[in-house]
Amino acid sequence: MLKDITIGQYYKEDSLIHRLDPRVKLFAVLIYVITLFMHKAPATYVMSLLFLIITIKISKVPVKYILRGLTIGGDSVKSYVSSHLKDMNRRNVYKLLCGMEETSKSELAHITGISPPTVMKIVQFLAERELVLEVGEGESPLGRKPQMLRLNKNRYYSIGVIHEGDYLKVGISNLKNEVLTLKKVRVQADFDQVMGETLFQVINELLVGSDIQLSNVLGIGLGIPGTYDVKREKVIMAPLIGLTQETGISDVIRKVESYYGKPVYVDNDLNME
């Protein structure tokens, strides 16, 4: 749904309009809007329309892409906004649970500002997915004692991999980002060799040694010491691991995903730690 709301989105292209200083573009839009409101003559609207058409042509942005954002029904927009708000509330409650040892529904509502009924629905949503545990009653000076909640931090896990050239670090962490097991092995600064053999061996050893079931692993993160293009799945340059020119790693990603049946996320190693 978000991809259909094109207003406000950046469309990557190499054009004269794209290369203009952002302040110039902002000022031009301001003048354009003021002109539309101040002049009511038909000739003004015709000139404004021609100016808009020429600008779109110069920008190289497809007309279909622009029109797509203008043809969304009101119900669809309302549905998107409602869904986005629900997801945002769930994320806020989940992040709060990650940072607290124990809490209650009333405390979650107080801290987040979300209404108590909504918090109850969110907690129920998380409990159905075994992400929240009820751990008994808490203390209360007045009235009914609150039911205390705790994040089920060891319900799911993630595997983190960082190739640092001469070393490969692989760790498994829980939902609170607590590293439960970590292994660091010396390797050759050869990305293809490490990703083709060593990586699988180390991950399998960690899984067996920690008694963590692969079915409870949500995904695998791979950190590379260099510049990485996420959209194109290409390493621009990472000399520490033997990649001295732009190299596509889509095959490596698909191989790991196929072997473990889990999504693989790649980024610069500094963003992974």
Tab-separated table of C-alpha atoms in Angstrom:
chain	number	residue	atom	x	y	z
A	1	MET	CA	0.000	0.000	0.000
A	2	LEU	CA	2.814	2.414	0.883
A	3	LYS	CA	4.361	2.104	-2.571
A	4	ASP	CA	1.121	3.390	-4.096
A	5	ILE	CA	1.225	6.638	-2.091
A	6	THR	CA	3.793	8.426	-4.243
A	7	ILE	CA	3.315	11.901	-2.756
A	8	GLY	CA	6.395	12.743	-0.707
A	9	GLN	CA	8.394	9.765	-1.962
A	10	TYR	CA	11.793	10.201	-3.602
A	11	TYR	CA	12.080	8.836	-7.141
A	12	LYS	CA	15.714	8.097	-7.952
A	13	GLU	CA	16.702	9.518	-11.340
A	14	ASP	CA	19.508	11.548	-12.903
A	15	SER	CA	17.883	14.722	-14.213
A	16	LEU	CA	18.291	18.481	-14.080
A	17	ILE	CA	15.474	18.730	-11.533
A	18	HIS	CA	17.081	16.116	-9.289
A	19	ARG	CA	20.416	17.942	-9.357
A	20	LEU	CA	18.946	21.280	-8.286
A	21	ASP	CA	19.657	22.568	-4.800
A	22	PRO	CA	16.811	21.449	-2.448
A	23	ARG	CA	16.288	25.072	-1.375
A	24	VAL	CA	15.731	26.116	-4.988
A	25	LYS	CA	13.136	23.373	-5.457
A	26	LEU	CA	11.367	24.303	-2.228
A	27	PHE	CA	11.241	27.959	-3.222
A	28	ALA	CA	9.942	27.081	-6.719
A	29	VAL	CA	7.115	24.977	-5.244
A	30	LEU	CA	6.189	27.808	-2.886
A	31	ILE	CA	5.991	30.324	-5.757
A	32	TYR	CA	3.983	27.838	-7.844
A	33	VAL	CA	1.398	27.315	-5.083
A	34	ILE	CA	1.113	31.057	-4.365
A	35	THR	CA	0.569	31.743	-8.073
A	36	LEU	CA	-2.264	29.199	-8.245
A	37	PHE	CA	-4.090	30.788	-5.289
A	38	MET	CA	-3.555	34.448	-6.210
A	39	HIS	CA	-4.432	34.405	-9.910
A	40	LYS	CA	-7.855	33.140	-10.978
A	41	ALA	CA	-7.628	33.826	-14.720
A	42	PRO	CA	-7.957	30.766	-17.010
A	43	ALA	CA	-4.724	31.750	-18.753
A	44	THR	CA	-2.859	31.400	-15.443
A	45	TYR	CA	-4.097	27.835	-14.964
A	46	VAL	CA	-3.150	26.947	-18.537
A	47	MET	CA	0.362	28.341	-18.061
A	48	SER	CA	0.681	26.571	-14.708
A	49	LEU	CA	-0.364	23.272	-16.275
A	50	LEU	CA	2.165	23.691	-19.090
A	51	PHE	CA	4.872	24.522	-16.557
A	52	LEU	CA	3.977	21.386	-14.572
A	53	ILE	CA	4.059	19.170	-17.678
A	54	ILE	CA	7.455	20.543	-18.725
A	55	THR	CA	8.840	20.070	-15.216
A	56	ILE	CA	7.669	16.439	-15.117
A	57	LYS	CA	9.208	15.860	-18.538
A	58	ILE	CA	12.561	17.299	-17.453
A	59	SER	CA	12.503	15.319	-14.184
A	60	LYS	CA	12.193	12.016	-16.129
A	61	VAL	CA	9.679	10.757	-13.564
A	62	PRO	CA	7.119	8.490	-15.327
A	63	VAL	CA	3.651	10.022	-15.557
A	64	LYS	CA	2.118	6.678	-14.511
A	65	TYR	CA	4.124	6.799	-11.286
A	66	ILE	CA	2.731	10.247	-10.462
A	67	LEU	CA	-0.855	9.398	-11.421
A	68	ARG	CA	-0.741	6.252	-9.310
A	69	GLY	CA	-0.525	8.393	-6.188
A	70	LEU	CA	-3.520	10.480	-7.276
A	71	THR	CA	-5.897	7.599	-7.962
A	72	ILE	CA	-5.927	5.877	-4.571
A	73	GLY	CA	-9.415	5.647	-3.100
A	74	GLY	CA	-10.170	7.330	0.196
A	75	ASP	CA	-11.055	4.015	1.843
A	76	SER	CA	-7.674	2.593	0.857
A	77	VAL	CA	-5.832	5.548	2.382
A	78	LYS	CA	-7.860	5.247	5.593
A	79	SER	CA	-7.120	1.528	5.696
A	80	TYR	CA	-3.392	2.197	5.284
A	81	VAL	CA	-3.330	4.872	8.000
A	82	SER	CA	-5.220	2.621	10.409
A	83	SER	CA	-2.926	-0.330	9.692
A	84	HIS	CA	0.184	1.814	10.050
A	85	LEU	CA	-0.994	3.199	13.395
A	86	LYS	CA	-1.752	-0.303	14.684
A	87	ASP	CA	1.699	-1.512	13.656
A	88	MET	CA	3.357	1.538	15.231
A	89	ASN	CA	1.556	0.960	18.554
A	90	ARG	CA	2.595	-2.682	18.570
A	91	ARG	CA	6.206	-1.707	17.931
A	92	ASN	CA	6.174	0.849	20.744
A	93	VAL	CA	4.809	-1.654	23.252
A	94	TYR	CA	7.229	-4.347	22.093
A	95	LYS	CA	10.252	-2.008	22.364
A	96	LEU	CA	9.156	-1.030	25.869
A	97	LEU	CA	8.897	-4.680	26.878
A	98	CYS	CA	12.405	-5.250	25.531
A	99	GLY	CA	13.788	-2.562	27.804
A	100	MET	CA	11.997	-3.592	31.002
A	101	GLU	CA	12.387	-6.628	33.222
A	102	GLU	CA	8.705	-6.690	34.191
A	103	THR	CA	5.763	-4.369	33.686
A	104	SER	CA	1.963	-4.277	33.655
A	105	LYS	CA	-0.675	-3.304	31.115
A	106	SER	CA	-1.518	-0.148	33.056
A	107	GLU	CA	2.138	0.881	33.138
A	108	LEU	CA	2.484	0.240	29.404
A	109	ALA	CA	-0.560	2.435	28.760
A	110	HIS	CA	0.794	5.180	31.043
A	111	ILE	CA	4.268	5.276	29.490
A	112	THR	CA	3.237	4.973	25.833
A	113	GLY	CA	0.104	7.110	26.015
A	114	ILE	CA	-1.841	4.353	24.248
A	115	SER	CA	-5.365	3.726	25.551
A	116	PRO	CA	-5.719	0.774	27.996
A	117	PRO	CA	-8.138	-1.158	25.708
A	118	THR	CA	-5.644	-0.889	22.837
A	119	VAL	CA	-2.786	-2.005	25.098
A	120	MET	CA	-4.861	-5.030	26.136
A	121	LYS	CA	-5.350	-5.974	22.473
A	122	ILE	CA	-1.643	-5.549	21.751
A	123	VAL	CA	-0.654	-7.696	24.741
A	124	GLN	CA	-3.129	-10.350	23.613
A	125	PHE	CA	-1.645	-10.184	20.098
A	126	LEU	CA	1.887	-10.696	21.504
A	127	ALA	CA	0.757	-13.418	23.910
A	128	GLU	CA	-0.852	-15.416	21.087
A	129	ARG	CA	2.579	-15.442	19.432
A	130	GLU	CA	4.228	-16.469	22.706
A	131	LEU	CA	6.199	-13.204	22.862
A	132	VAL	CA	4.832	-12.177	26.262
A	133	LEU	CA	4.599	-14.148	29.503
A	134	GLU	CA	2.435	-13.503	32.547
A	135	VAL	CA	4.671	-13.830	35.612
A	136	GLY	CA	2.304	-13.286	38.514
A	137	GLU	CA	0.751	-10.393	40.407
A	138	GLY	CA	2.574	-7.179	41.198
A	139	GLU	CA	2.327	-4.834	44.133
A	140	SER	CA	-0.398	-2.200	44.347
A	141	PRO	CA	-1.204	0.113	47.299
A	142	LEU	CA	-4.867	0.284	46.304
A	143	GLY	CA	-7.317	-1.868	44.420
A	144	ARG	CA	-6.675	-4.962	42.363
A	145	LYS	CA	-3.081	-6.138	41.989
A	146	PRO	CA	-1.794	-5.850	38.421
A	147	GLN	CA	-0.827	-8.888	36.365
A	148	MET	CA	2.883	-8.524	35.594
A	149	LEU	CA	4.220	-9.154	32.108
A	150	ARG	CA	7.639	-10.091	30.817
A	151	LEU	CA	9.047	-10.417	27.323
A	152	ASN	CA	9.583	-14.066	26.406
A	153	LYS	CA	13.088	-13.162	25.297
A	154	ASN	CA	14.200	-16.686	24.427
A	155	ARG	CA	11.213	-17.533	22.249
A	156	TYR	CA	13.011	-16.516	19.066
A	157	TYR	CA	16.597	-15.865	18.060
A	158	SER	CA	18.689	-14.257	15.346
A	159	ILE	CA	22.097	-15.185	13.980
A	160	GLY	CA	24.658	-12.453	13.461
A	161	VAL	CA	27.678	-12.864	11.184
A	162	ILE	CA	30.565	-10.426	10.751
A	163	HIS	CA	33.406	-11.126	8.338
A	164	GLU	CA	36.356	-9.026	9.497
A	165	GLY	CA	38.932	-10.158	6.972
A	166	ASP	CA	41.169	-12.521	8.961
A	167	TYR	CA	38.348	-13.424	11.344
A	168	LEU	CA	34.765	-14.585	11.131
A	169	LYS	CA	32.510	-13.846	14.111
A	170	VAL	CA	29.205	-15.663	14.430
A	171	GLY	CA	26.816	-15.219	17.325
A	172	ILE	CA	23.259	-16.051	18.315
A	173	SER	CA	21.182	-13.502	20.231
A	174	ASN	CA	17.708	-13.490	21.710
A	175	LEU	CA	14.852	-10.992	21.381
A	176	LYS	CA	16.557	-8.639	23.850
A	177	ASN	CA	19.704	-8.656	21.711
A	178	GLU	CA	21.552	-10.548	24.419
A	179	VAL	CA	24.357	-12.584	22.839
A	180	LEU	CA	23.886	-16.151	24.068
A	181	THR	CA	26.749	-17.793	22.234
A	182	LEU	CA	29.617	-16.431	20.150
A	183	LYS	CA	32.384	-17.996	18.131
A	184	LYS	CA	35.342	-16.291	16.476
A	185	VAL	CA	37.460	-18.266	14.025
A	186	ARG	CA	40.488	-17.314	11.989
A	187	VAL	CA	39.868	-17.404	8.227
A	188	GLN	CA	41.409	-16.319	4.964
A	189	ALA	CA	40.479	-12.907	3.602
A	190	ASP	CA	38.515	-14.662	0.876
A	191	PHE	CA	34.798	-13.847	0.882
A	192	ASP	CA	33.765	-16.630	-1.511
A	193	GLN	CA	35.602	-19.331	0.451
A	194	VAL	CA	34.326	-18.161	3.833
A	195	MET	CA	30.725	-17.846	2.647
A	196	GLY	CA	30.908	-21.132	0.754
A	197	GLU	CA	32.273	-23.362	3.510
A	198	THR	CA	33.289	-21.857	6.843
A	199	LEU	CA	30.078	-19.928	7.491
A	200	PHE	CA	27.852	-23.018	7.362
A	201	GLN	CA	30.219	-25.014	9.551
A	202	VAL	CA	30.378	-22.362	12.293
A	203	ILE	CA	26.604	-21.687	12.323
A	204	ASN	CA	25.823	-25.404	12.529
A	205	GLU	CA	28.292	-25.868	15.405
A	206	LEU	CA	26.714	-22.988	17.327
A	207	LEU	CA	23.182	-24.310	16.832
A	208	VAL	CA	24.139	-27.794	18.007
A	209	GLY	CA	26.193	-26.544	20.947
A	210	SER	CA	23.499	-24.175	22.203
A	211	ASP	CA	20.534	-26.546	21.727
A	212	ILE	CA	18.725	-23.763	19.851
A	213	GLN	CA	16.278	-25.069	17.278
A	214	LEU	CA	16.617	-23.659	13.777
A	215	SER	CA	12.819	-23.317	13.667
A	216	ASN	CA	13.094	-20.644	16.387
A	217	VAL	CA	15.600	-18.560	14.411
A	218	LEU	CA	13.977	-15.578	12.677
A	219	GLY	CA	16.794	-14.587	10.360
A	220	ILE	CA	20.508	-14.147	9.682
A	221	GLY	CA	22.371	-10.841	9.562
A	222	LEU	CA	25.646	-10.540	7.648
A	223	GLY	CA	28.012	-7.617	8.270
A	224	ILE	CA	30.593	-6.683	5.651
A	225	PRO	CA	33.584	-4.342	6.291
A	226	GLY	CA	32.989	-2.162	3.266
A	227	THR	CA	30.446	-0.278	1.202
A	228	TYR	CA	27.328	-2.256	0.365
A	229	ASP	CA	24.374	-1.450	-1.915
A	230	VAL	CA	21.353	-3.071	-0.262
A	231	LYS	CA	18.956	-2.676	-3.198
A	232	ARG	CA	21.323	-4.134	-5.790
A	233	GLU	CA	22.838	-6.666	-3.382
A	234	LYS	CA	26.312	-5.606	-4.428
A	235	VAL	CA	29.483	-4.940	-2.455
A	236	ILE	CA	30.980	-1.753	-3.884
A	237	MET	CA	34.354	-2.334	-2.261
A	238	ALA	CA	35.578	-4.390	0.709
A	239	PRO	CA	39.339	-5.025	0.354
A	240	LEU	CA	39.598	-6.587	3.831
A	241	ILE	CA	37.662	-9.612	2.569
A	242	GLY	CA	39.188	-9.721	-0.892
A	243	LEU	CA	36.558	-7.726	-2.787
A	244	THR	CA	38.457	-4.917	-4.505
A	245	GLN	CA	35.793	-4.102	-7.081
A	246	GLU	CA	32.008	-4.023	-7.311
A	247	THR	CA	30.782	-7.554	-6.723
A	248	GLY	CA	27.267	-8.976	-6.706
A	249	ILE	CA	26.549	-11.344	-3.820
A	250	SER	CA	22.969	-12.316	-4.652
A	251	ASP	CA	24.015	-15.934	-5.232
A	252	VAL	CA	25.647	-16.092	-1.800
A	253	ILE	CA	22.565	-14.636	-0.106
A	254	ARG	CA	20.206	-17.025	-1.899
A	255	LYS	CA	22.456	-19.996	-1.044
A	256	VAL	CA	22.389	-19.236	2.691
A	257	GLU	CA	18.644	-18.516	2.604
A	258	SER	CA	17.983	-21.783	0.770
A	259	TYR	CA	20.129	-23.857	3.139
A	260	TYR	CA	18.639	-22.537	6.371
A	261	GLY	CA	15.218	-21.468	5.110
A	262	LYS	CA	15.661	-18.051	6.750
A	263	PRO	CA	15.891	-14.508	5.354
A	264	VAL	CA	19.405	-13.035	5.155
A	265	TYR	CA	20.021	-9.318	5.733
A	266	VAL	CA	23.317	-7.763	4.623
A	267	ASP	CA	24.747	-4.403	5.673
A	268	ASN	CA	27.958	-2.640	6.637
A	269	ASP	CA	29.488	-4.343	9.677
A	270	LEU	CA	29.330	-1.141	11.766
A	271	ASN	CA	25.545	-1.151	11.398
A	272	MET	CA	25.337	-4.747	12.602
A	273	GLU	CA	27.044	-4.404	15.977
